[in-house]
Phi, psi and omega in degrees: 000136182284163181296321180292326177293319178298318179295316179301310181294325177297314178295318180300310182293326175295319177296317178297318178299313179297319177299315179298311181301318184289321188254333188242345180274156179284353182286132176263121180298145182305325181284349175257359186304307182295321178296322179295318179294314180298318179297315180300314181293321180290323178298326181263006185052050181250148178288168175304151180297149178302152183301322183270013179291133177248106182286118182260342182205135176220123185220148174239150176219169176124191182225200178293336186255348179225159175213139178224133175239139177237121179241129175241130178216160174243151186194166177291150181302319182294322179290325177296315180297318179296317179299319179294318180295327182276345184270125181293331183298335181277348187301311183246029183279153175270140185246134174231153175236126181220117178054041178082358178259129177269125183246122178255118176273118185246126179229087180289170182252017185253040174092333179283151178292325181110208181164216182214156173237124180251131180234126177224101184067239179257017179252128182236134175238120177255127182229100184241146184232139173237135181222000000 
């Protein structure tokens, strides 16, 4: 194999790898982090995260036709309650309680499929889907 063919295949496979990581892996690239958070919050009609929120997990799922973001953060109880009161998405949500976790089923009317927000103590998991 010639040197130019090796370089071509190396560049090609690197491009395929980057494409896979960007579109199909659950990892959110650092430069997409803020956009992923904003999209998730807008899909659920949720306010910006509280100032003292510590994001412990950020994941994306989906395909070319769907997108799902999962954000997990910890925060003080008082800030969580304030965030919930200010968020329109919680107004007409259905509430379930399972093993001490409060689950809010959120179905906004702005095109997103919706999702759920799980709260257990000072830990919050937001799971929103767009299709």
